[in-house]
Tab-separated table of C-alpha atoms in Angstrom:
chain	number	residue	atom	x	y	z
A	1	MET	CA	31.145	17.087	32.155
A	2	SER	CA	28.218	18.828	30.486
A	3	SER	CA	28.241	20.259	26.995
A	4	THR	CA	27.593	23.721	28.426
A	5	ASP	CA	30.740	23.336	30.561
A	6	ALA	CA	32.745	22.578	27.422
A	7	LEU	CA	31.235	25.581	25.629
A	8	ASP	CA	31.959	27.808	28.634
A	9	ARG	CA	35.599	26.661	28.711
A	10	LEU	CA	35.973	27.304	24.982
A	11	ALA	CA	34.313	30.716	25.368
A	12	ALA	CA	36.828	31.579	28.102
A	13	VAL	CA	39.731	30.645	25.822
A	14	ILE	CA	38.273	32.723	22.983
A	15	GLU	CA	37.770	35.655	25.374
A	16	SER	CA	41.393	35.389	26.514
A	17	ARG	CA	42.571	35.615	22.906
A	18	LYS	CA	40.999	39.024	22.301
A	19	PRO	CA	43.773	41.394	21.197
A	20	ALA	CA	42.628	43.927	23.844
A	21	LEU	CA	43.354	41.274	26.478
A	22	GLY	CA	46.791	40.429	25.103
A	23	GLY	CA	45.879	37.892	22.423
A	24	ASP	CA	48.688	37.818	19.882
A	25	PRO	CA	47.537	37.677	16.236
A	26	GLU	CA	50.944	36.215	15.322
A	27	ARG	CA	50.468	33.241	17.652
A	28	SER	CA	46.713	32.685	17.838
A	29	TYR	CA	44.188	31.971	15.087
A	30	VAL	CA	41.376	33.414	17.228
A	31	ALA	CA	43.366	36.564	17.989
A	32	ARG	CA	44.144	36.926	14.277
A	33	LEU	CA	40.450	36.705	13.301
A	34	LEU	CA	39.438	39.137	16.041
A	35	HIS	CA	42.269	41.520	15.113
A	36	LYS	CA	41.150	41.517	11.463
A	37	GLY	CA	37.630	42.382	12.570
A	38	PRO	CA	34.109	41.253	11.765
A	39	ASP	CA	34.626	40.789	8.028
A	40	ALA	CA	37.203	38.068	8.724
A	41	PHE	CA	35.205	35.976	11.195
A	42	LEU	CA	31.874	36.569	9.460
A	43	LYS	CA	33.397	35.294	6.210
A	44	LYS	CA	34.517	32.159	8.083
A	45	ILE	CA	30.997	31.676	9.474
A	46	GLY	CA	29.627	31.838	5.932
A	47	GLU	CA	32.199	29.329	4.689
A	48	GLU	CA	31.535	26.950	7.569
A	49	ALA	CA	27.756	27.237	7.118
A	50	THR	CA	28.140	26.283	3.462
A	51	GLU	CA	30.416	23.363	4.358
A	52	THR	CA	27.870	22.233	6.962
A	53	VAL	CA	25.108	22.232	4.360
A	54	MET	CA	27.287	20.286	1.908
A	55	ALA	CA	28.216	17.709	4.569
A	56	ALA	CA	24.539	17.265	5.488
A	57	LYS	CA	23.600	16.781	1.838
A	58	ASP	CA	26.385	14.174	1.552
A	59	CYS	CA	24.888	12.326	4.544
A	60	ASP	CA	21.691	11.934	2.513
A	61	HIS	CA	23.749	9.960	0.005
A	62	GLY	CA	25.735	7.736	2.343
A	63	GLY	CA	28.332	10.301	3.369
A	64	ASP	CA	30.164	10.111	6.672
A	65	THR	CA	28.125	11.659	9.483
A	66	ALA	CA	31.390	12.411	11.315
A	67	LYS	CA	32.104	14.966	8.581
A	68	LEU	CA	28.821	16.704	9.420
A	69	VAL	CA	29.718	16.767	13.115
A	70	GLY	CA	33.113	18.266	12.277
A	71	GLU	CA	31.606	20.966	10.091
A	72	VAL	CA	29.009	21.884	12.722
A	73	ALA	CA	31.829	22.092	15.277
A	74	ASP	CA	33.676	24.508	12.969
A	75	LEU	CA	30.489	26.549	12.515
A	76	TRP	CA	29.850	26.714	16.253
A	77	PHE	CA	33.484	27.650	16.929
A	78	HIS	CA	33.474	30.547	14.499
A	79	SER	CA	30.032	31.633	15.734
A	80	MET	CA	31.469	31.722	19.252
A	81	ILE	CA	34.188	34.082	18.024
A	82	ALA	CA	31.443	36.394	16.730
A	83	LEU	CA	29.599	36.151	20.045
A	84	ALA	CA	32.763	37.082	21.944
A	85	HIS	CA	33.425	40.028	19.646
A	86	TYR	CA	29.963	41.392	20.378
A	87	GLY	CA	30.252	40.824	24.127
A	88	LEU	CA	28.040	37.744	24.183
A	89	SER	CA	28.568	34.126	25.239
A	90	PRO	CA	27.140	30.659	24.692
A	91	ALA	CA	25.064	31.260	27.834
A	92	ASP	CA	23.189	33.988	25.938
A	93	VAL	CA	22.330	31.528	23.172
A	94	VAL	CA	21.315	28.833	25.658
A	95	ALA	CA	19.100	31.360	27.462
A	96	GLU	CA	17.393	32.179	24.165
A	97	LEU	CA	16.841	28.487	23.442
A	98	VAL	CA	15.385	28.017	26.919
A	99	ARG	CA	13.112	31.018	26.343
A	100	ARG	CA	11.859	29.363	23.152
A	101	GLU	CA	11.358	25.972	24.817
A	102	GLY	CA	7.783	24.840	24.530
A	103	LEU	CA	6.971	27.276	21.741
A	104	GLY	CA	6.064	25.764	18.438
A	105	GLY	CA	8.409	26.787	15.635
A	106	LEU	CA	5.683	28.580	13.720
A	107	GLU	CA	4.484	30.340	16.860
A	108	GLU	CA	8.016	31.453	17.723
A	109	LYS	CA	8.589	32.755	14.193
A	110	ALA	CA	5.320	34.734	14.331
A	111	LEU	CA	6.344	36.270	17.671
A	112	ARG	CA	9.685	37.355	16.180
A	113	LYS	CA	7.862	39.076	13.310
A	114	VAL	CA	5.617	40.958	15.758
A	115	ARG	CA	8.628	42.048	17.840
A	116	SER	CA	10.465	43.141	14.701
A	117	ARG	CA	7.521	45.263	13.574
A	118	GLU	CA	7.145	46.775	17.048
A	119	SER	CA	10.815	47.716	17.239
A	120	GLY	CA	10.646	49.259	13.766
A	121	GLU	CA	7.805	51.609	14.664
């Protein structure tokens, strides 16, 4: 089983929990977040990002790396809810990572700035 298979399965579950597809906010955490709208799941992404940073900092001081893995899993999960809300999937993120493959980080960042300026004109 590949990690992309696991992400695809999770994405399918999240998709099935959309209120428009019958997801019940009374019975499903995902449906509840989606029903409440972007403010709800974006707030969770912010919380999970902060918890991820704190867990990573703890690892620098002997903290449990399993805690970091758990926090990143929470961050990815809530990010996947945002992707689903906006009609995107993990495959879109993987495609972007593949597109960036072989680019140096500084080069990729410079290209994003150029594209941003071009789209703003």
